[in-house]
Amino acid sequence: MRISVINGPNLNLLGSRQPEIYGDWSLADIENACRLWAAAVNAKAETYQSNHEGDIIDRLHAARSEADAVVINPGAFSHYSYAIRDAIEAIEIPTVEVHLSNIKARETWRQHSVVAEVCESTIYGRGVDGYRDAIWHVAARARWPLHTIAYGSEPSQVGDLRLPATDGPYPVAILFHGGFWRDTDGRDVLDAAAIALTERGWATWNVTYRRVGSGGGWAPTMADASAALDALATFAADRNLDLDRVVAVGYEAGGQLAMSFGSGLSEPAVRKRRVHPAAVVGIAPISDLEAAFAENLGDGAIEAYLQETPDYARDRYRELSPAGLVPIGVPVLVVHGDADTVVPVAMSRAFAGQAADAGDEVIYHELEGIGHEDLIRPGTMAFERVADELDLLSRRIAAAG
Ligand code: DQA
């Protein structure tokens, strides 16, 4: 796969240009890294930078015959160049837009991108990692067929369904990505994990939800998680999904969403739900919002998500935490690395004990020497362990059913 990586005006100054906003990597550093990130997924990245609109358009036209996908940071052109927008639309190859900074949290004129609507997705606010994620995203989209399905009318209410190559009916893993419920992360971070699980025989439904910065906050975010789960009922028959074998899997902040299913949270809402997971899974999950607040995980993320501090909303912190909701009521699998510096393993250790004490069936694995991200990166021992545990869980559910 050939990926054309295009950078627009002023990005040649990276490294010295407002490093507090754009970081200290030079353009050459980023371009070299892009080649390595592409090689890691058996792709080839060709890099290009220009300060001129027409040259960028020419390069996009050339990509039509020379590349299979485009990753582009159009710089300030993103905000007003309809000519670049039209070029992206015209070449009809998958294009992902990247911004180093969080454009949604900056000046009003910078928050809107006119190219976004013709791109597969827009990744912003992840610094240089955004280029890596964009490259891996286009590679993943090319590697395994997917159906992108909206489960609501908001732009964030969307997911990717991937089906195994074998015959169904399939067990289903609904995947909730992490990123501290902020809109700078999306489901693309779980693309590779979703494909690896699909290769193992799972139908995967990898969903985005409203997050802080794009209409989220605990109430809409958790409502979206529920709606995404229920949406499975609308296409299960057509896609041969086995709704008795649905497992809700959440990574980091997504763990708070996935592990709340099955629990006593808002009883009437639970009863009205059409799809009930047979088990829930937390991968380095945030299972205790009070503890996460006390340790300032995600640098202010917990208050932003709950929109209140525990001084005023202690009950809510508990009510919305899997740790406060035990017994969860369905089998719970938790996997956490003991070298995690983003979400401390002590949180999972405590949760596993609380859930077991409350009568839950808890399968808890602490992986020695493993940090945060390895758990979602196929090819690492950590991910393969997570996937093996999921397969065991699926067999257990099938045997019980
Ligand atoms: C940028 C954001 C744009 O608003 C700005 O004009 C840039 C860089 C980014 O990568 O964050 O030049 O695209």
GROMACS .gro file of C-alpha atoms and ligand atoms in nm:
model
  414
    1MET     CA    1   0.000   0.000   0.000
    2ARG     CA    2   0.132   0.346  -0.095
    3ILE     CA    3   0.037   0.640   0.125
    4SER     CA    4   0.095   0.998   0.017
    5VAL     CA    5   0.167   1.214   0.324
    6ILE     CA    6   0.112   1.579   0.241
    7ASN     CA    7   0.187   1.876   0.466
    8GLY     CA    8   0.069   2.228   0.392
    9PRO     CA    9   0.188   2.582   0.460
   10ASN     CA   10   0.415   2.673   0.750
   11LEU     CA   11   0.464   2.311   0.849
   12ASN     CA   12   0.818   2.331   0.711
   13LEU     CA   13   0.887   2.547   1.019
   14LEU     CA   14   0.787   2.275   1.266
   15GLY     CA   15   1.034   2.239   1.548
   16SER     CA   16   1.079   2.613   1.584
   17ARG     CA   17   0.723   2.728   1.511
   18GLN     CA   18   0.525   2.777   1.834
   19PRO     CA   19   0.657   2.454   1.994
   20GLU     CA   20   0.416   2.503   2.286
   21ILE     CA   21   0.135   2.436   2.035
   22TYR     CA   22   0.295   2.217   1.770
   23GLY     CA   23   0.567   2.036   1.965
   24ASP     CA   24   0.938   2.019   1.904
   25TRP     CA   25   0.958   1.767   1.620
   26SER     CA   26   1.085   1.910   1.291
   27LEU     CA   27   0.908   1.828   0.965
   28ALA     CA   28   1.196   1.595   0.877
   29ASP     CA   29   1.149   1.411   1.208
   30ILE     CA   30   0.779   1.366   1.133
   31GLU     CA   31   0.840   1.255   0.775
   32ASN     CA   32   1.101   1.000   0.883
   33ALA     CA   33   0.868   0.868   1.149
   34CYS     CA   34   0.586   0.844   0.894
   35ARG     CA   35   0.802   0.618   0.678
   36LEU     CA   36   0.868   0.392   0.976
   37TRP     CA   37   0.504   0.388   1.089
   38ALA     CA   38   0.402   0.297   0.735
   39ALA     CA   39   0.665   0.022   0.714
   40ALA     CA   40   0.528  -0.125   1.038
   41VAL     CA   41   0.200  -0.195   0.858
   42ASN     CA   42   0.365  -0.306   0.532
   43ALA     CA   43   0.295   0.023   0.361
   44LYS     CA   44   0.515   0.284   0.197
   45ALA     CA   45   0.482   0.653   0.283
   46GLU     CA   46   0.585   0.919   0.028
   47THR     CA   47   0.615   1.259   0.193
   48TYR     CA   48   0.562   1.606   0.048
   49GLN     CA   49   0.531   1.959   0.184
   50SER     CA   50   0.441   2.284   0.016
   51ASN     CA   51   0.341   2.635   0.112
   52HIS     CA   52   0.141   2.675  -0.210
   53GLU     CA   53  -0.220   2.579  -0.261
   54GLY     CA   54  -0.181   2.491  -0.631
   55ASP     CA   55   0.116   2.265  -0.564
   56ILE     CA   56  -0.078   2.077  -0.297
   57ILE     CA   57  -0.362   2.031  -0.544
   58ASP     CA   58  -0.120   1.901  -0.809
   59ARG     CA   59   0.020   1.658  -0.556
   60LEU     CA   60  -0.329   1.535  -0.470
   61HIS     CA   61  -0.397   1.480  -0.841
   62ALA     CA   62  -0.074   1.284  -0.873
   63ALA     CA   63  -0.179   1.068  -0.577
   64ARG     CA   64  -0.464   0.938  -0.791
   65SER     CA   65  -0.220   0.724  -0.987
   66GLU     CA   66   0.068   0.705  -0.741
   67ALA     CA   67  -0.097   0.629  -0.406
   68ASP     CA   68  -0.371   0.419  -0.248
   69ALA     CA   69  -0.444   0.663   0.032
   70VAL     CA   70  -0.362   1.017   0.142
   71VAL     CA   71  -0.278   1.155   0.486
   72ILE     CA   72  -0.288   1.533   0.475
   73ASN     CA   73  -0.230   1.818   0.716
   74PRO     CA   74  -0.344   2.113   0.504
   75GLY     CA   75  -0.238   2.365   0.773
   76ALA     CA   76  -0.442   2.685   0.760
   77PHE     CA   77  -0.582   2.587   0.417
   78SER     CA   78  -0.802   2.342   0.610
   79HIS     CA   79  -1.013   2.630   0.725
   80TYR     CA   80  -1.092   2.792   0.391
   81SER     CA   81  -0.954   2.615   0.084
   82TYR     CA   82  -1.249   2.484  -0.113
   83ALA     CA   83  -1.002   2.413  -0.393
   84ILE     CA   84  -0.818   2.159  -0.178
   85ARG     CA   85  -1.151   2.024  -0.057
   86ASP     CA   86  -1.262   1.971  -0.418
   87ALA     CA   87  -0.931   1.806  -0.511
   88ILE     CA   88  -0.970   1.554  -0.227
   89GLU     CA   89  -1.324   1.481  -0.340
   90ALA     CA   90  -1.219   1.451  -0.703
   91ILE     CA   91  -0.937   1.201  -0.659
   92GLU     CA   92  -1.165   0.951  -0.483
   93ILE     CA   93  -0.902   0.782  -0.274
   94PRO     CA   94  -0.931   0.741   0.103
   95THR     CA   95  -0.798   1.053   0.271
   96VAL     CA   96  -0.744   1.125   0.638
   97GLU     CA   97  -0.695   1.481   0.765
   98VAL     CA   98  -0.448   1.537   1.050
   99HIS     CA   99  -0.378   1.833   1.277
  100LEU     CA  100  -0.112   1.835   1.542
  101SER     CA  101  -0.304   2.073   1.766
  102ASN     CA  102  -0.657   2.044   1.900
  103ILE     CA  103  -0.818   2.279   1.647
  104LYS     CA  104  -1.157   2.237   1.821
  105ALA     CA  105  -1.023   2.403   2.134
  106ARG     CA  106  -0.857   2.700   1.958
  107GLU     CA  107  -0.974   3.022   1.789
  108THR     CA  108  -1.326   3.004   1.644
  109TRP     CA  109  -1.205   3.043   1.284
  110ARG     CA  110  -0.973   2.745   1.333
  111GLN     CA  111  -1.235   2.509   1.471
  112HIS     CA  112  -1.400   2.440   1.137
  113SER     CA  113  -1.235   2.244   0.859
  114VAL     CA  114  -1.380   2.270   0.510
  115VAL     CA  115  -1.197   1.956   0.400
  116ALA     CA  116  -1.327   1.736   0.683
  117GLU     CA  117  -1.649   1.643   0.506
  118VAL     CA  118  -1.461   1.484   0.214
  119CYS     CA  119  -1.214   1.296   0.436
  120GLU     CA  120  -1.266   0.952   0.592
  121SER     CA  121  -1.184   1.106   0.926
  122THR     CA  122  -1.008   1.396   1.093
  123ILE     CA  123  -0.754   1.333   1.364
  124TYR     CA  124  -0.657   1.633   1.578
  125GLY     CA  125  -0.495   1.715   1.908
  126ARG     CA  126  -0.277   1.404   1.932
  127GLY     CA  127   0.049   1.577   1.838
  128VAL     CA  128   0.277   1.374   1.612
  129ASP     CA  129   0.097   1.053   1.713
  130GLY     CA  130  -0.185   1.181   1.492
  131TYR     CA  131   0.025   1.107   1.181
  132ARG     CA  132   0.097   0.756   1.308
  133ASP     CA  133  -0.270   0.696   1.384
  134ALA     CA  134  -0.377   0.833   1.044
  135ILE     CA  135  -0.132   0.603   0.861
  136TRP     CA  136  -0.244   0.301   1.062
  137HIS     CA  137  -0.606   0.400   1.012
  138VAL     CA  138  -0.588   0.406   0.632
  139ALA     CA  139  -0.389   0.082   0.636
  140ALA     CA  140  -0.648  -0.086   0.859
  141ARG     CA  141  -0.937   0.032   0.644
  142ALA     CA  142  -0.774  -0.125   0.342
  143ARG     CA  143  -0.695  -0.452   0.518
  144TRP     CA  144  -1.037  -0.578   0.623
  145PRO     CA  145  -1.380  -0.485   0.484
  146LEU     CA  146  -1.599  -0.283   0.713
  147HIS     CA  147  -1.948  -0.142   0.723
  148THR     CA  148  -1.964   0.202   0.878
  149ILE     CA  149  -2.306   0.238   1.034
  150ALA     CA  150  -2.461   0.540   1.206
  151TYR     CA  151  -2.654   0.451   1.522
  152GLY     CA  152  -2.783   0.807   1.568
  153SER     CA  153  -2.796   1.141   1.391
  154GLU     CA  154  -2.496   1.302   1.563
  155PRO     CA  155  -2.164   1.280   1.377
  156SER     CA  156  -2.007   1.091   1.668
  157GLN     CA  157  -2.283   0.828   1.678
  158VAL     CA  158  -2.120   0.590   1.437
  159GLY     CA  159  -1.936   0.260   1.437
  160ASP     CA  160  -1.756   0.011   1.214
  161LEU     CA  161  -1.890  -0.341   1.185
  162ARG     CA  162  -1.640  -0.604   1.070
  163LEU     CA  163  -1.742  -0.964   1.008
  164PRO     CA  164  -1.525  -1.276   1.015
  165ALA     CA  165  -1.450  -1.460   0.693
  166THR     CA  166  -1.607  -1.777   0.838
  167ASP     CA  167  -1.977  -1.857   0.857
  168GLY     CA  168  -2.189  -1.720   1.141
  169PRO     CA  169  -2.366  -1.688   1.367
  170TYR     CA  170  -2.088  -1.481   1.519
  171PRO     CA  171  -2.016  -1.382   1.876
  172VAL     CA  172  -2.002  -1.003   1.894
  173ALA     CA  173  -1.751  -0.774   2.063
  174ILE     CA  174  -1.871  -0.416   2.096
  175LEU     CA  175  -1.559  -0.205   2.144
  176PHE     CA  176  -1.541   0.126   2.331
  177HIS     CA  177  -1.216   0.317   2.278
  178GLY     CA  178  -1.038   0.522   2.545
  179GLY     CA  179  -0.890   0.872   2.546
  180PHE     CA  180  -1.044   0.995   2.873
  181TRP     CA  181  -1.381   1.061   2.705
  182ARG     CA  182  -1.224   1.348   2.509
  183ASP     CA  183  -1.300   1.409   2.143
  184THR     CA  184  -0.934   1.399   2.046
  185ASP     CA  185  -0.959   1.018   2.049
  186GLY     CA  186  -1.189   0.809   1.836
  187ARG     CA  187  -1.254   0.450   1.738
  188ASP     CA  188  -0.962   0.453   1.493
  189VAL     CA  189  -0.731   0.370   1.787
  190LEU     CA  190  -0.900   0.030   1.809
  191ASP     CA  191  -0.899  -0.044   1.431
  192ALA     CA  192  -0.612  -0.290   1.452
  193ALA     CA  193  -0.748  -0.461   1.763
  194ALA     CA  194  -1.089  -0.490   1.597
  195ILE     CA  195  -0.937  -0.654   1.289
  196ALA     CA  196  -0.733  -0.896   1.499
  197LEU     CA  197  -1.046  -1.002   1.689
  198THR     CA  198  -1.242  -1.031   1.366
  199GLU     CA  199  -0.970  -1.261   1.232
  200ARG     CA  200  -1.025  -1.474   1.541
  201GLY     CA  201  -1.394  -1.517   1.464
  202TRP     CA  202  -1.558  -1.224   1.642
  203ALA     CA  203  -1.792  -0.983   1.471
  204THR     CA  204  -1.660  -0.650   1.597
  205TRP     CA  205  -1.867  -0.335   1.637
  206ASN     CA  206  -1.612  -0.064   1.707
  207VAL     CA  207  -1.795   0.253   1.803
  208THR     CA  208  -1.734   0.623   1.859
  209TYR     CA  209  -1.959   0.815   2.096
  210ARG     CA  210  -2.015   1.178   2.191
  211ARG     CA  211  -1.714   1.288   2.393
  212VAL     CA  212  -1.615   1.593   2.592
  213GLY     CA  213  -1.552   1.867   2.334
  214SER     CA  214  -1.813   1.735   2.091
  215GLY     CA  215  -2.139   1.722   2.282
  216GLY     CA  216  -2.030   1.463   2.538
  217GLY     CA  217  -2.019   1.447   2.915
  218TRP     CA  218  -2.134   1.153   3.123
  219ALA     CA  219  -2.506   1.166   3.035
  220PRO     CA  220  -2.488   1.191   2.654
  221THR     CA  221  -2.177   0.974   2.644
  222MET     CA  222  -2.336   0.691   2.840
  223ALA     CA  223  -2.660   0.728   2.645
  224ASP     CA  224  -2.459   0.682   2.326
  225ALA     CA  225  -2.287   0.374   2.465
  226SER     CA  226  -2.631   0.225   2.532
  227ALA     CA  227  -2.763   0.327   2.191
  228ALA     CA  228  -2.461   0.174   2.018
  229LEU     CA  229  -2.521  -0.152   2.202
  230ASP     CA  230  -2.890  -0.155   2.115
  231ALA     CA  231  -2.815  -0.076   1.753
  232LEU     CA  232  -2.684  -0.432   1.721
  233ALA     CA  233  -3.046  -0.550   1.734
  234THR     CA  234  -3.127  -0.356   1.418
  235PHE     CA  235  -2.875  -0.538   1.199
  236ALA     CA  236  -2.812  -0.865   1.387
  237ALA     CA  237  -3.038  -1.074   1.165
  238ASP     CA  238  -2.895  -0.942   0.837
  239ARG     CA  239  -2.540  -0.992   0.953
  240ASN     CA  240  -2.586  -1.324   1.133
  241LEU     CA  241  -2.486  -1.191   1.475
  242ASP     CA  242  -2.554  -1.400   1.784
  243LEU     CA  243  -2.706  -1.154   2.031
  244ASP     CA  244  -2.677  -1.410   2.312
  245ARG     CA  245  -2.300  -1.387   2.280
  246VAL     CA  246  -2.240  -1.013   2.293
  247VAL     CA  247  -1.943  -0.900   2.500
  248ALA     CA  248  -1.892  -0.530   2.583
  249VAL     CA  249  -1.522  -0.446   2.577
  250GLY     CA  250  -1.385  -0.112   2.695
  251TYR     CA  251  -1.033   0.021   2.690
  252GLU     CA  252  -0.938   0.278   2.958
  253ALA     CA  253  -1.225   0.536   2.967
  254GLY     CA  254  -1.423   0.300   2.745
  255GLY     CA  255  -1.396   0.052   3.033
  256GLN     CA  256  -1.617   0.278   3.243
  257LEU     CA  257  -1.879   0.254   2.966
  258ALA     CA  258  -1.852  -0.118   2.892
  259MET     CA  259  -1.836  -0.232   3.253
  260SER     CA  260  -2.144  -0.033   3.352
  261PHE     CA  261  -2.360  -0.255   3.132
  262GLY     CA  262  -2.522  -0.544   3.305
  263SER     CA  263  -2.517  -0.355   3.631
  264GLY     CA  264  -2.797  -0.201   3.831
  265LEU     CA  265  -2.732   0.141   3.675
  266SER     CA  266  -3.059   0.318   3.613
  267GLU     CA  267  -3.277   0.006   3.634
  268PRO     CA  268  -3.560   0.113   3.402
  269ALA     CA  269  -3.304   0.202   3.133
  270VAL     CA  270  -3.146  -0.139   3.167
  271ARG     CA  271  -3.480  -0.314   3.135
  272LYS     CA  272  -3.566  -0.116   2.824
  273ARG     CA  273  -3.242  -0.209   2.654
  274ARG     CA  274  -3.281  -0.453   2.365
  275VAL     CA  275  -2.933  -0.603   2.380
  276HIS     CA  276  -2.780  -0.740   2.700
  277PRO     CA  277  -2.412  -0.829   2.706
  278ALA     CA  278  -2.336  -1.180   2.828
  279ALA     CA  279  -2.011  -1.049   2.980
  280VAL     CA  280  -1.821  -0.722   3.016
  281VAL     CA  281  -1.450  -0.662   2.972
  282GLY     CA  282  -1.221  -0.386   3.095
  283ILE     CA  283  -0.879  -0.343   2.937
  284ALA     CA  284  -0.678  -0.113   3.167
  285PRO     CA  285  -1.020   0.028   3.258
  286ILE     CA  286  -1.113   0.332   3.461
  287SER     CA  287  -1.336   0.152   3.705
  288ASP     CA  288  -1.344   0.406   3.988
  289LEU     CA  289  -1.411   0.772   3.909
  290GLU     CA  290  -1.353   0.892   4.265
  291ALA     CA  291  -1.010   0.733   4.278
  292ALA     CA  292  -0.934   0.856   3.926
  293PHE     CA  293  -1.030   1.210   4.031
  294ALA     CA  294  -0.820   1.188   4.345
  295GLU     CA  295  -0.517   1.090   4.135
  296ASN     CA  296  -0.599   1.345   3.863
  297LEU     CA  297  -0.589   1.081   3.592
  298GLY     CA  298  -0.604   1.236   3.247
  299ASP     CA  299  -0.520   1.579   3.386
  300GLY     CA  300  -0.865   1.714   3.467
  301ALA     CA  301  -1.047   1.456   3.255
  302ILE     CA  302  -1.275   1.324   3.529
  303GLU     CA  303  -1.423   1.662   3.625
  304ALA     CA  304  -1.465   1.749   3.257
  305TYR     CA  305  -1.655   1.424   3.201
  306LEU     CA  306  -1.874   1.449   3.511
  307GLN     CA  307  -1.899   1.829   3.489
  308GLU     CA  308  -1.889   1.847   3.866
  309THR     CA  309  -1.637   1.780   4.138
  310PRO     CA  310  -1.702   1.517   4.403
  311ASP     CA  311  -1.756   1.790   4.665
  312TYR     CA  312  -2.093   1.842   4.499
  313ALA     CA  313  -2.152   1.512   4.333
  314ARG     CA  314  -1.999   1.238   4.543
  315ASP     CA  315  -2.294   1.008   4.478
  316ARG     CA  316  -2.268   1.053   4.105
  317TYR     CA  317  -1.900   0.965   4.108
  318ARG     CA  318  -1.990   0.641   4.278
  319GLU     CA  319  -2.304   0.570   4.076
  320LEU     CA  320  -2.123   0.601   3.747
  321SER     CA  321  -1.823   0.393   3.849
  322PRO     CA  322  -1.819   0.022   3.781
  323ALA     CA  323  -1.664  -0.005   4.130
  324GLY     CA  324  -1.975   0.157   4.278
  325LEU     CA  325  -2.212  -0.057   4.075
  326VAL     CA  326  -2.103  -0.402   4.184
  327PRO     CA  327  -2.234  -0.663   4.155
  328ILE     CA  328  -2.217  -0.610   3.780
  329GLY     CA  329  -2.431  -0.920   3.735
  330VAL     CA  330  -2.257  -1.077   3.436
  331PRO     CA  331  -1.907  -1.225   3.419
  332VAL     CA  332  -1.640  -0.955   3.424
  333LEU     CA  333  -1.296  -0.992   3.265
  334VAL     CA  334  -1.032  -0.734   3.358
  335VAL     CA  335  -0.681  -0.724   3.211
  336HIS     CA  336  -0.431  -0.462   3.324
  337GLY     CA  337  -0.052  -0.424   3.293
  338ASP     CA  338   0.137  -0.362   3.615
  339ALA     CA  339   0.363  -0.107   3.440
  340ASP     CA  340   0.069   0.111   3.330
  341THR     CA  341   0.148   0.478   3.396
  342VAL     CA  342  -0.183   0.611   3.260
  343VAL     CA  343  -0.430   0.412   3.470
  344PRO     CA  344  -0.266   0.251   3.773
  345VAL     CA  345  -0.307  -0.123   3.806
  346ALA     CA  346  -0.410  -0.075   4.170
  347MET     CA  347  -0.747   0.044   4.046
  348SER     CA  348  -0.818  -0.286   3.873
  349ARG     CA  349  -0.683  -0.485   4.164
  350ALA     CA  350  -0.924  -0.308   4.397
  351PHE     CA  351  -1.213  -0.342   4.154
  352ALA     CA  352  -1.156  -0.714   4.106
  353GLY     CA  353  -1.172  -0.762   4.482
  354GLN     CA  354  -1.485  -0.549   4.523
  355ALA     CA  355  -1.667  -0.722   4.238
  356ALA     CA  356  -1.576  -1.068   4.366
  357ASP     CA  357  -1.684  -0.973   4.720
  358ALA     CA  358  -2.017  -0.856   4.582
  359GLY     CA  359  -2.069  -1.196   4.418
  360ASP     CA  360  -1.958  -1.129   4.061
  361GLU     CA  361  -1.777  -1.386   3.857
  362VAL     CA  362  -1.447  -1.203   3.803
  363ILE     CA  363  -1.161  -1.311   3.580
  364TYR     CA  364  -0.867  -1.084   3.661
  365HIS     CA  365  -0.528  -1.085   3.495
  366GLU     CA  366  -0.242  -0.857   3.587
  367LEU     CA  367   0.029  -0.866   3.321
  368GLU     CA  368   0.382  -0.819   3.446
  369GLY     CA  369   0.592  -0.544   3.290
  370ILE     CA  370   0.312  -0.436   3.056
  371GLY     CA  371   0.216  -0.071   3.009
  372HIS     CA  372  -0.100   0.094   2.880
  373GLU     CA  373  -0.099   0.081   2.501
  374ASP     CA  374   0.048  -0.264   2.438
  375LEU     CA  375  -0.283  -0.411   2.547
  376ILE     CA  376  -0.449  -0.284   2.227
  377ARG     CA  377  -0.161  -0.340   1.984
  378PRO     CA  378  -0.190  -0.667   1.791
  379GLY     CA  379   0.141  -0.847   1.763
  380THR     CA  380   0.241  -0.771   2.122
  381MET     CA  381   0.232  -1.049   2.381
  382ALA     CA  382  -0.001  -0.829   2.585
  383PHE     CA  383  -0.262  -0.798   2.312
  384GLU     CA  384  -0.246  -1.167   2.222
  385ARG     CA  385  -0.313  -1.244   2.589
  386VAL     CA  386  -0.613  -1.011   2.593
  387ALA     CA  387  -0.745  -1.174   2.276
  388ASP     CA  388  -0.688  -1.526   2.414
  389GLU     CA  389  -0.883  -1.434   2.728
  390LEU     CA  390  -1.166  -1.298   2.515
  391ASP     CA  391  -1.177  -1.622   2.318
  392LEU     CA  392  -1.192  -1.821   2.642
  393LEU     CA  393  -1.474  -1.599   2.762
  394SER     CA  394  -1.663  -1.656   2.439
  395ARG     CA  395  -1.633  -2.033   2.475
  396ARG     CA  396  -1.746  -2.008   2.835
  397ILE     CA  397  -2.053  -1.809   2.733
  398ALA     CA  398  -2.134  -2.056   2.458
  399ALA     CA  399  -2.100  -2.346   2.702
  400ALA     CA  400  -2.319  -2.173   2.962
  401GLY     CA  401  -2.585  -2.078   2.707
  402DQA     C1  402  -0.248   2.282   1.205
  402DQA     C2  403  -0.364   2.366   1.259
  402DQA     C3  404  -0.393   2.482   1.165
  402DQA     O1  405  -0.499   2.560   1.218
  402DQA     C4  406  -0.272   2.570   1.149
  402DQA     O2  407  -0.298   2.673   1.057
  402DQA     C5  408  -0.152   2.493   1.111
  402DQA     C6  409  -0.124   2.368   1.179
  402DQA     C7  410  -0.210   2.170   1.305
  402DQA     O3  411  -0.140   2.079   1.262
  402DQA     O4  412  -0.247   2.176   1.423
  402DQA     O5  413  -0.070   2.539   1.031
  402DQA     O6  414  -0.290   2.221   1.086
   0.00000   0.00000   0.00000
